[in-house]
mmCIF file of C-alpha atoms and ligand atoms in Angstrom:
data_model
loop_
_atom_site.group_PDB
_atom_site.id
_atom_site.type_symbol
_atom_site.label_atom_id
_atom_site.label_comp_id
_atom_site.label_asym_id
_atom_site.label_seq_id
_atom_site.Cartn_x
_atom_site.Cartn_y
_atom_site.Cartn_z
ATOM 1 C CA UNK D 1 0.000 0.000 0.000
ATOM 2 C CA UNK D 2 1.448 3.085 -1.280
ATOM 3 C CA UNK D 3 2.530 5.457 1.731
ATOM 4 C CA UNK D 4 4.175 8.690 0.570
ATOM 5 C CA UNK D 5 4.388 9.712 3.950
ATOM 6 C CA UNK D 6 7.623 7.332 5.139
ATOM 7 C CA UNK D 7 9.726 8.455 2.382
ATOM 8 C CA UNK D 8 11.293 11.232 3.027
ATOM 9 C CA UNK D 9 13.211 10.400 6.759
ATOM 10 C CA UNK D 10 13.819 7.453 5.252
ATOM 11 C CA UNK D 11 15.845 8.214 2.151
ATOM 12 C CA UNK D 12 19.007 9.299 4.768
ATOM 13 C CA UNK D 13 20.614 8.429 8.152
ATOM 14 C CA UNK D 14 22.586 10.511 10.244
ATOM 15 C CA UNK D 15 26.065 8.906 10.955
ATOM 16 C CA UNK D 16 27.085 9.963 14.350
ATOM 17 C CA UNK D 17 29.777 12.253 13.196
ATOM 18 C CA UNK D 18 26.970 14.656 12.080
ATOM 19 C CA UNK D 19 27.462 13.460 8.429
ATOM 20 C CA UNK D 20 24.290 11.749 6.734
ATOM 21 C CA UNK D 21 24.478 8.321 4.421
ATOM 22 C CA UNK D 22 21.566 7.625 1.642
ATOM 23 C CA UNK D 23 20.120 4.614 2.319
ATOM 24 C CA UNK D 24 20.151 3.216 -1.098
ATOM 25 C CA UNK D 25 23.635 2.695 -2.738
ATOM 26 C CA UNK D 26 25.299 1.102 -6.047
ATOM 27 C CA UNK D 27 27.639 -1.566 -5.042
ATOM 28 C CA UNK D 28 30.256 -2.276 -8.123
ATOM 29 C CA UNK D 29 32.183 -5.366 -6.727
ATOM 30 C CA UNK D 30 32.402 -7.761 -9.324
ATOM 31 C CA UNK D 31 32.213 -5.067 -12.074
ATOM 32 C CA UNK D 32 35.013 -4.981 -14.599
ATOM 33 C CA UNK D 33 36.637 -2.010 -14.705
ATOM 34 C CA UNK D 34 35.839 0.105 -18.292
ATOM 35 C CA UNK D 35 32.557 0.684 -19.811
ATOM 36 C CA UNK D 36 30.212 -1.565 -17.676
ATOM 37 C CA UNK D 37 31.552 -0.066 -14.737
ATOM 38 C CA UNK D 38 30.909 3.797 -15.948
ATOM 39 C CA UNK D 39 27.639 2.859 -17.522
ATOM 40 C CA UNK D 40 26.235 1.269 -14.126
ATOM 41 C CA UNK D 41 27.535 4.224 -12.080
ATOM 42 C CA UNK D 42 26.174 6.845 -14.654
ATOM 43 C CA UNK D 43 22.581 5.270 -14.822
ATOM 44 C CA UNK D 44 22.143 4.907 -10.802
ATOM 45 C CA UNK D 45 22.761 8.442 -10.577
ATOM 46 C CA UNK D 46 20.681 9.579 -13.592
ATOM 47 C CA UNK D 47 17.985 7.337 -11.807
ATOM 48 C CA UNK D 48 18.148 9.326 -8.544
ATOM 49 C CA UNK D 49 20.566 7.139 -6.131
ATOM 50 C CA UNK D 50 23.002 9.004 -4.523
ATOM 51 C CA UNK D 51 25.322 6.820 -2.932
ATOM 52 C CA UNK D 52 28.380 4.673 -4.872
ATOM 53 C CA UNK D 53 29.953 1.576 -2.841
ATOM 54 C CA UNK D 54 33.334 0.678 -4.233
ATOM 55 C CA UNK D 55 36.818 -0.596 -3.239
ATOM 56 C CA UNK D 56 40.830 -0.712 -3.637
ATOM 57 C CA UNK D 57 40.549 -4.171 -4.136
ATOM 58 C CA UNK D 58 37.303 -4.129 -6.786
ATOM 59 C CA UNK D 59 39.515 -2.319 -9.441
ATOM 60 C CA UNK D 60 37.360 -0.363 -10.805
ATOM 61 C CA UNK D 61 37.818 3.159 -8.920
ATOM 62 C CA UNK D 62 38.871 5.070 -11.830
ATOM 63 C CA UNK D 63 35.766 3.797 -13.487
ATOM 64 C CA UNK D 64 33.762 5.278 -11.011
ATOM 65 C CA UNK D 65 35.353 8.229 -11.219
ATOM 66 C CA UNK D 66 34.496 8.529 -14.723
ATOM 67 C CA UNK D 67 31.025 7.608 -14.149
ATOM 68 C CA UNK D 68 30.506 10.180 -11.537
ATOM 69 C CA UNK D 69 31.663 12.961 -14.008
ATOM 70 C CA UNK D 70 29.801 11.929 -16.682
ATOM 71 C CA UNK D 71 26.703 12.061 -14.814
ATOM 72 C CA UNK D 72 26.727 15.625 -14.467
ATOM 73 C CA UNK D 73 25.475 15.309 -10.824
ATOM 74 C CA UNK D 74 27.287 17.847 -8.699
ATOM 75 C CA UNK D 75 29.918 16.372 -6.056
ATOM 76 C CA UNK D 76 28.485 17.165 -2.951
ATOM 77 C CA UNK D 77 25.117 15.616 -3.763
ATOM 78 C CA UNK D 78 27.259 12.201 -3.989
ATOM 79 C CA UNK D 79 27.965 9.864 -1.264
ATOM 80 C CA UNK D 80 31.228 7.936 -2.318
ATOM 81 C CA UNK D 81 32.561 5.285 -0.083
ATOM 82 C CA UNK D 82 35.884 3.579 -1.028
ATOM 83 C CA UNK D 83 37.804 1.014 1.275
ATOM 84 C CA UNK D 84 41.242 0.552 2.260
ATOM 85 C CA UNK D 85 42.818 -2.844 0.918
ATOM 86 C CA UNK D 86 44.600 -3.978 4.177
ATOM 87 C CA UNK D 87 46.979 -6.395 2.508
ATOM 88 C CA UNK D 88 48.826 -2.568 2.134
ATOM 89 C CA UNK D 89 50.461 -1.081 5.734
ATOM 90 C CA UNK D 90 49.318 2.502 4.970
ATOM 91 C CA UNK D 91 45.753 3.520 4.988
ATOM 92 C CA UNK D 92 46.105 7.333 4.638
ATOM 93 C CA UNK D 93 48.833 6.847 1.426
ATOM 94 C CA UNK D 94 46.234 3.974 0.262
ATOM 95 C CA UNK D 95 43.797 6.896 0.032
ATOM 96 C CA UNK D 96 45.344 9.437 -1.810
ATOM 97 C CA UNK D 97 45.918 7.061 -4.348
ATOM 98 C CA UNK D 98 42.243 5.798 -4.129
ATOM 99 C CA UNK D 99 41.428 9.673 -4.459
ATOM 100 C CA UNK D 100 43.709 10.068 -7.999
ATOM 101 C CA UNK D 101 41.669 7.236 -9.802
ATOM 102 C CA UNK D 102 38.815 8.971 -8.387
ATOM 103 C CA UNK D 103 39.470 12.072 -9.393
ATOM 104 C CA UNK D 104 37.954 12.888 -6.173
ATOM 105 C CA UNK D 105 39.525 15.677 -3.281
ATOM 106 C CA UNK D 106 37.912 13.149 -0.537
ATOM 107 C CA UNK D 107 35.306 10.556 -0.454
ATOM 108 C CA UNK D 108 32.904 10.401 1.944
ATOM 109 C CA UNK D 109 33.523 7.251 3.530
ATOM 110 C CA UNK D 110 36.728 5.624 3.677
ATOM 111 C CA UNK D 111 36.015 2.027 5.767
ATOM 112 C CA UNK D 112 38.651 -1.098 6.599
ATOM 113 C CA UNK D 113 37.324 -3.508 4.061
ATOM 114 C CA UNK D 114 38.236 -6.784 6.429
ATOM 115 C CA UNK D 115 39.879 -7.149 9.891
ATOM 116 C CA UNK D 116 43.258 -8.826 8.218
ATOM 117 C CA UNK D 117 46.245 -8.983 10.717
ATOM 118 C CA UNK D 118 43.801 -7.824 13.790
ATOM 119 C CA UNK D 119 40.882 -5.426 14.148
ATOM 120 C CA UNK D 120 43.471 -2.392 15.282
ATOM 121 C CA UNK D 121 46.170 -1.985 13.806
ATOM 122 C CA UNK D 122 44.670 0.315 10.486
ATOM 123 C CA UNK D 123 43.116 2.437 12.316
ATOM 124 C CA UNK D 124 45.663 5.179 13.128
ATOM 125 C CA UNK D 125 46.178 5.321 9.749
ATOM 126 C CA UNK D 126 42.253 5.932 8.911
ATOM 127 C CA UNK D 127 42.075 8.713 12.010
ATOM 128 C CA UNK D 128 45.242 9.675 9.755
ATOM 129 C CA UNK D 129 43.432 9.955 6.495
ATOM 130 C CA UNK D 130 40.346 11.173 8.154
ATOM 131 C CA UNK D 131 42.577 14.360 9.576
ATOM 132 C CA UNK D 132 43.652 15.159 6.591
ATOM 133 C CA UNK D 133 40.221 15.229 5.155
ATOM 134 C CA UNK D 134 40.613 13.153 2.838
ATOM 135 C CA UNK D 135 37.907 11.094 4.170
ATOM 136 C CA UNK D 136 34.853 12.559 5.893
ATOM 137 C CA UNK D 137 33.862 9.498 7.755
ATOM 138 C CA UNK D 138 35.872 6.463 8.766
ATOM 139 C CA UNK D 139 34.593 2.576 9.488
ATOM 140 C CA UNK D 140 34.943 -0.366 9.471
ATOM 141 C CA UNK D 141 33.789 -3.849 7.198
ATOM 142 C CA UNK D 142 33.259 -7.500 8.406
ATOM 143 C CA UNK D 143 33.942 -6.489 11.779
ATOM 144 C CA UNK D 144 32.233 -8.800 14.117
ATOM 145 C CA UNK D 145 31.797 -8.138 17.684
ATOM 146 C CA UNK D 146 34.955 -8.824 19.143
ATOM 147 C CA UNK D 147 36.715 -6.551 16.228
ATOM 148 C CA UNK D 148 34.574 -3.832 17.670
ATOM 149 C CA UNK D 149 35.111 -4.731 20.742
ATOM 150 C CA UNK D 150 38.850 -4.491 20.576
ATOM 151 C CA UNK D 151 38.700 -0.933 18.216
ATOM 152 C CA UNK D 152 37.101 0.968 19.987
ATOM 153 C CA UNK D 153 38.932 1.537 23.383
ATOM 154 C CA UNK D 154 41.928 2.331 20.892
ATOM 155 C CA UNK D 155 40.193 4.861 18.954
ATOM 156 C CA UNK D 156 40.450 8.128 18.647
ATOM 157 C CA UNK D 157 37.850 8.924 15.959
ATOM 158 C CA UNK D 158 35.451 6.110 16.112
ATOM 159 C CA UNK D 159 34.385 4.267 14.005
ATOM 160 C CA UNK D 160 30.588 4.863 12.442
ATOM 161 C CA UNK D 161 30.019 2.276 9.760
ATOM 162 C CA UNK D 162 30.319 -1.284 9.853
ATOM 163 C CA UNK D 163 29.147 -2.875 6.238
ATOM 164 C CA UNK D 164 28.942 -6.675 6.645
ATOM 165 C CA UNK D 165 26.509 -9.330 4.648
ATOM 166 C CA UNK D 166 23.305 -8.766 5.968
ATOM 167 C CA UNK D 167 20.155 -9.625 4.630
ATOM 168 C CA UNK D 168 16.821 -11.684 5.881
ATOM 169 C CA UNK D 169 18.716 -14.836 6.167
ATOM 170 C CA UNK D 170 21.538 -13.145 7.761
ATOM 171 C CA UNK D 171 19.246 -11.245 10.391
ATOM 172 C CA UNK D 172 22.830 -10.787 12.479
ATOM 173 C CA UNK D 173 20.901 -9.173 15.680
ATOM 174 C CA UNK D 174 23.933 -9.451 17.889
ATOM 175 C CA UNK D 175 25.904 -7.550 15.744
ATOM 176 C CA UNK D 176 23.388 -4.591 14.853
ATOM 177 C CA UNK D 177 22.743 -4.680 18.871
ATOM 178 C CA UNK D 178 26.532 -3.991 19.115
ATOM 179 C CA UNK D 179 26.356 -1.685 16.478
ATOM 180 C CA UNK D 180 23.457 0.297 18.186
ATOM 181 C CA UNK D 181 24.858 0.446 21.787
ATOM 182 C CA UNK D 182 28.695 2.089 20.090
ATOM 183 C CA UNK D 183 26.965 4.530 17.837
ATOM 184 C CA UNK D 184 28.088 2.613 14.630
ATOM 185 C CA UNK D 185 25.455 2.158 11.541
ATOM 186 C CA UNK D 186 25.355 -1.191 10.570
ATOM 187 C CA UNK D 187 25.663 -0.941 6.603
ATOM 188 C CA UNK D 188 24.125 -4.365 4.486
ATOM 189 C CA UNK D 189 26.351 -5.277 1.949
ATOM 190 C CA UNK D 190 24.784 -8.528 -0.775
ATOM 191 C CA UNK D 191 21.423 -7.320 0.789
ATOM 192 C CA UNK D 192 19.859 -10.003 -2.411
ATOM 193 C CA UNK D 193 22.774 -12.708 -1.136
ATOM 194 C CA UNK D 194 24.554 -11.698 -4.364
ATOM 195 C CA UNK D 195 21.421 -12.468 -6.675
ATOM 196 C CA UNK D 196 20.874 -15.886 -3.942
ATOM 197 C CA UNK D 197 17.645 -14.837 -1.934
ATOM 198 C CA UNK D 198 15.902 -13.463 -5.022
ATOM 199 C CA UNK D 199 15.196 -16.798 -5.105
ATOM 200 C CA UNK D 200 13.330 -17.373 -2.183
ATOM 201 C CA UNK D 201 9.808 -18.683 -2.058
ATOM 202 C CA UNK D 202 9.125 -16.754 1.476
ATOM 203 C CA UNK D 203 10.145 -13.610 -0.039
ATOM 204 C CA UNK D 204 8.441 -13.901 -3.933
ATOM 205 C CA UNK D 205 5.012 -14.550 -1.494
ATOM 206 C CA UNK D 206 5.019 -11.297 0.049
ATOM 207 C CA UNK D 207 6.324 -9.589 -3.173
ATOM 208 C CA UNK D 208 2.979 -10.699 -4.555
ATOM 209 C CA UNK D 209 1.454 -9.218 -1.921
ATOM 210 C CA UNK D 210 2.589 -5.881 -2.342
ATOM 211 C CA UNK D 211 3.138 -6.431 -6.454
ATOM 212 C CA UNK D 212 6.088 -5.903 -6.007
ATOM 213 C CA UNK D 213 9.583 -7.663 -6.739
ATOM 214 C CA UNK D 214 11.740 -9.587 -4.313
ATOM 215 C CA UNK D 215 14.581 -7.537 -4.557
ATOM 216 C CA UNK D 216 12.122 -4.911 -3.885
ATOM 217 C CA UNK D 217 11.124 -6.764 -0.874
ATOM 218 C CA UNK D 218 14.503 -7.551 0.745
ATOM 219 C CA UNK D 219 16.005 -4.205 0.023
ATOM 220 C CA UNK D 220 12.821 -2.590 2.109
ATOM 221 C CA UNK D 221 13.267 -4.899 4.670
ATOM 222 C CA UNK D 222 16.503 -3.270 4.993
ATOM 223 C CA UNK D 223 15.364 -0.009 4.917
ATOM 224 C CA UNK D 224 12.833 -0.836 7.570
ATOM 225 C CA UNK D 225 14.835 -1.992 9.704
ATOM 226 C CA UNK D 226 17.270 1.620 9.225
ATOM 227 C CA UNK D 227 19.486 -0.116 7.610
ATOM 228 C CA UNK D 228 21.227 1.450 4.065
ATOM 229 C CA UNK D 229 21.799 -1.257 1.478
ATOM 230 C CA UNK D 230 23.945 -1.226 -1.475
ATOM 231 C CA UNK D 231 22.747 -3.863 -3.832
ATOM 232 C CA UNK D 232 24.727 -4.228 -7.286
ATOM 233 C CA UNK D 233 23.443 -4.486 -10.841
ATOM 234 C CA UNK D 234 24.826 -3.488 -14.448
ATOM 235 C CA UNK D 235 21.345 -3.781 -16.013
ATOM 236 C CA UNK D 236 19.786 -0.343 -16.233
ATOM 237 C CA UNK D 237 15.905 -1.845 -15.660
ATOM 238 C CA UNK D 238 17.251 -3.817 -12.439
ATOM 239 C CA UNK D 239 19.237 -0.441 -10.974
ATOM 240 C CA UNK D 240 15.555 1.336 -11.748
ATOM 241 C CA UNK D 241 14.227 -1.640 -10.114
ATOM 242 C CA UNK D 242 16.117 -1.635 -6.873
ATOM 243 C CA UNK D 243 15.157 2.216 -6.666
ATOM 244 C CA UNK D 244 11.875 1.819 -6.116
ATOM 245 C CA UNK D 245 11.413 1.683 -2.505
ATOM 246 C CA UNK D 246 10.331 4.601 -1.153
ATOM 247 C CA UNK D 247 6.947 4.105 -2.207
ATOM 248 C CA UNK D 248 5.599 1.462 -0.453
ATOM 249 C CA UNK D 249 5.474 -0.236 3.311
ATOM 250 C CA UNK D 250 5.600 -3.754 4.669
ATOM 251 C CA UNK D 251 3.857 -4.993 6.866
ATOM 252 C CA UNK D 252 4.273 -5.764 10.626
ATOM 253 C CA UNK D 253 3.354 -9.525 9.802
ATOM 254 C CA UNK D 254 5.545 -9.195 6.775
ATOM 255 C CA UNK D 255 8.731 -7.580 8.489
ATOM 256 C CA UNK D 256 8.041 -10.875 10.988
ATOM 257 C CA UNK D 257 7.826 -13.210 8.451
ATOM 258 C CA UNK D 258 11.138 -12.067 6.988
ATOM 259 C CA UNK D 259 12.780 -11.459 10.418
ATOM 260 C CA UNK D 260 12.214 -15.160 10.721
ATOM 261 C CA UNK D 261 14.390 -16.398 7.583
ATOM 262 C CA UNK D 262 17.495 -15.861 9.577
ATOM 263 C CA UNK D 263 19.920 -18.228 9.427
ATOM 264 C CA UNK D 264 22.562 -16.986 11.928
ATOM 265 C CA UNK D 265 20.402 -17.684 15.288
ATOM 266 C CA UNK D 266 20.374 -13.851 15.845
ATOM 267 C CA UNK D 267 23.952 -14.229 16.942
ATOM 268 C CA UNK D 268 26.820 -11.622 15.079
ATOM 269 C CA UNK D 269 28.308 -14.223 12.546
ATOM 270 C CA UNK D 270 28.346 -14.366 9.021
ATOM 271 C CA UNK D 271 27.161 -17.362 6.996
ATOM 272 C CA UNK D 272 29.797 -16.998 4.772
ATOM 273 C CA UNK D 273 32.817 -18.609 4.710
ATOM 274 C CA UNK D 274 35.347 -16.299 6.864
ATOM 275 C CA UNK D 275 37.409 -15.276 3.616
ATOM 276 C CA UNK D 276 38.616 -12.211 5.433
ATOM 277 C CA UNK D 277 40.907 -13.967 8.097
HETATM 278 P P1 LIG K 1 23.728 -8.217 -4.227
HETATM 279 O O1 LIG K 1 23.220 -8.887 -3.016
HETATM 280 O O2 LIG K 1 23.518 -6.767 -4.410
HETATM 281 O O3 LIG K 1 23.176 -8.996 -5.509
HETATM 282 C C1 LIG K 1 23.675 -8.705 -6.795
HETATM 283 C C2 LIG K 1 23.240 -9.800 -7.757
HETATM 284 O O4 LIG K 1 21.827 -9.754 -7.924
HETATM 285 C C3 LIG K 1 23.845 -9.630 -9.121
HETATM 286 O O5 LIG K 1 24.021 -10.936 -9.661
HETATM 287 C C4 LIG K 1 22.780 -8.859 -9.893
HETATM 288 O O6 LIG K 1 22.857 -9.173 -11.266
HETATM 289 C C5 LIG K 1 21.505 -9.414 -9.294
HETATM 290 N N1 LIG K 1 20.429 -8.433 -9.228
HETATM 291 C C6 LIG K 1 20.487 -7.165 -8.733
HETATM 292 N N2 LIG K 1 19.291 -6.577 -8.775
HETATM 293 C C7 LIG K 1 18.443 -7.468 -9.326
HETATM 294 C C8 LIG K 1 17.070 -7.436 -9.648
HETATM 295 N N3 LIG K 1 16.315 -6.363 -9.383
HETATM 296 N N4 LIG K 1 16.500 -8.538 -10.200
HETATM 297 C C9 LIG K 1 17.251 -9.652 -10.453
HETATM 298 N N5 LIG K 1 18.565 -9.735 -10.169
HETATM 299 C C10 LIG K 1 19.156 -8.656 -9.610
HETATM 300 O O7 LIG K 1 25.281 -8.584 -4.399
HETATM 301 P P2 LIG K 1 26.709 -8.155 -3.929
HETATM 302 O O8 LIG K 1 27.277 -9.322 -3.216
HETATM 303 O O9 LIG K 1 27.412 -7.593 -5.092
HETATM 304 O O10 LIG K 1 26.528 -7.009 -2.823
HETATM 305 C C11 LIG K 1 26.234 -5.681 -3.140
HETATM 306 C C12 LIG K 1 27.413 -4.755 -2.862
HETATM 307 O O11 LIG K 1 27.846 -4.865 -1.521
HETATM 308 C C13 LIG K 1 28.684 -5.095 -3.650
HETATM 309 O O12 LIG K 1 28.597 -4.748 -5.016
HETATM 310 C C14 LIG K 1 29.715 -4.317 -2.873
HETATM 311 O O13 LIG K 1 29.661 -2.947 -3.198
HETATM 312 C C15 LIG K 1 29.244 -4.588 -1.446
HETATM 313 N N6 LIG K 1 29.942 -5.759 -0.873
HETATM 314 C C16 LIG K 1 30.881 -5.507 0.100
HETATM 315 C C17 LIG K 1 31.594 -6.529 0.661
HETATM 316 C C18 LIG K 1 32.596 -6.224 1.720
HETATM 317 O O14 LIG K 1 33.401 -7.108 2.048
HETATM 318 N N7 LIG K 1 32.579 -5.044 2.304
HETATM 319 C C19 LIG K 1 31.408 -7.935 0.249
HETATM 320 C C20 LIG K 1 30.344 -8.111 -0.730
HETATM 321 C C21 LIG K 1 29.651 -7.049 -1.251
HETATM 322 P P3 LIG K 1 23.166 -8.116 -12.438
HETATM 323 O O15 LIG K 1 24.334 -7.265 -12.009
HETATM 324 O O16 LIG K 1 23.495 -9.015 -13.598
HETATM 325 O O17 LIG K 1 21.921 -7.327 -12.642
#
């Protein structure tokens, strides 16, 4: 049921460094760098997102860059996040050369893609990058618990973005109660399991419902729940697709129904292999 009313508040969320994240995002993992890349990037922000997920190790920054430009959308109406590739020691240098394929002055979140070699280490080297504004916020990815637990005391600029895998069937409610009580926004990266839940019967039943798709579905379960999602496509229907959110509500029966797919007994883990340690 249409409800133009919940848009609005939901379309943003306030990081708790006083800067603000759009809820909806491209991701571009898994996207060659070169024409697909620029294409996807271009088309997202013609189509109104206003929020680009990429990475050091995704090789396909300077793609992005392009894209960005050729949009035509102005800078500051972009939120770009990059993160640091911590098989390198330096996470501010890491960044400036992040920000020359770019072709950016700063992005707006700069986040520790995996916890390699310890949760702590990096981080001096973010606050680093983050003082030199070359960053305007600073987090953290595939951080469990524990990781968290060991940052913060050591942190001088904490942390306010942890992106893990988080969907329905990765309901991860010890982690986002973590997340919650240190101030963090828990960000839900393969919010469609990487194309895997679009698959599900659960979810097509309540897309039917609302006549709507299930990426549709799983992507506002996310942003029910206040949680931004960055799902990837290259198809320029399916980017318009995954836009449409804003203009319709689940359920309280629904959002239960889906709450109750997860597969991680509501503790913090991932259900994916641990590829990161
Ligand atoms: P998603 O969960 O976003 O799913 C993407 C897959 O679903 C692709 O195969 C895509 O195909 C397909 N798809 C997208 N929309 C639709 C649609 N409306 N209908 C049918 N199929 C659709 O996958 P990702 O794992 O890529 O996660 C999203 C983003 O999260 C990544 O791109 C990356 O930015 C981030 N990420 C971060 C990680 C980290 O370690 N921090 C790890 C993993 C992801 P097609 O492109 O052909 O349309």
């Amino acid at each position: 049921m249409p409800d133009s009313t919940s848009t609005a508040e939901e379309r943003v969320r306030e990081l708790a460094d006083g800067s603000s994240i759009p809820t909806l995002g491209l991701g571009v993992w898994q996207v060659p760098s070169g024409p697909e890349c620029e294409h996807a990037v271009r088309w997202a922000l013609e189509l109104g997102y206003r929020h680009i997920d990429t990475a050091q190790a995704y090789g396909n920054e300077e793609s992005v860059g392009l894209g960005l430009r050729e949009s035509g959308v102005p800078r500051e109406e972009i939120f770009v996040t990059t993160k640091f590739f911590p098989k390198h020691k330096d996470p501010a240098a890491a960044l400036e050369a992040s920000l020359r394929r770019l072709g950016l002055d700063y992005v707006d979140l700069y986040i520790i893609h995996w916890p390699a070699g310890g949760p702590t280490w990096a981080w001096p080297g973010m606050e680093r990058a983050h003082d030199a504004g070359h960053a305007r916020s600073i987090g953290v990815s595939n951080f469990g618990v524990d990781d968290l637990e060991q940052l913060l005391p050591t942190a001088t600029v904490p942390p306010v973005v942890d992106q893990v895998q988080f969907s329905p069937y990765e309901y991860r409610q010890a982690l986002l109660d973590s997340c919650r009580q240190n101030g963090i926004a828990l960000e839900a990266y393969s919010p469609l399991g990487t194309g895997r839940h679009l698959g599900s019967e659960a979810v097509a039943r309540i897309a039917q419902r609302h006549e709507r798709t299930p990426a549709q579905v799983l992507l506002r379960w996310g942003i029910e729940h206040g949680i931004p999602v960055i799902p990837k496509s290259t198809h320029r229907e399916r980017i318009a697709e995954n836009a449409q959110l804003f203009d319709f509500r689940l359920s309280d029966e629904d959002i239960a129904e889906l709450d109750a797919l997860d597969r991680t007994g509501g503790t913090d883990r991932a259900l994916e292999h641990k590829w990161w340690s």
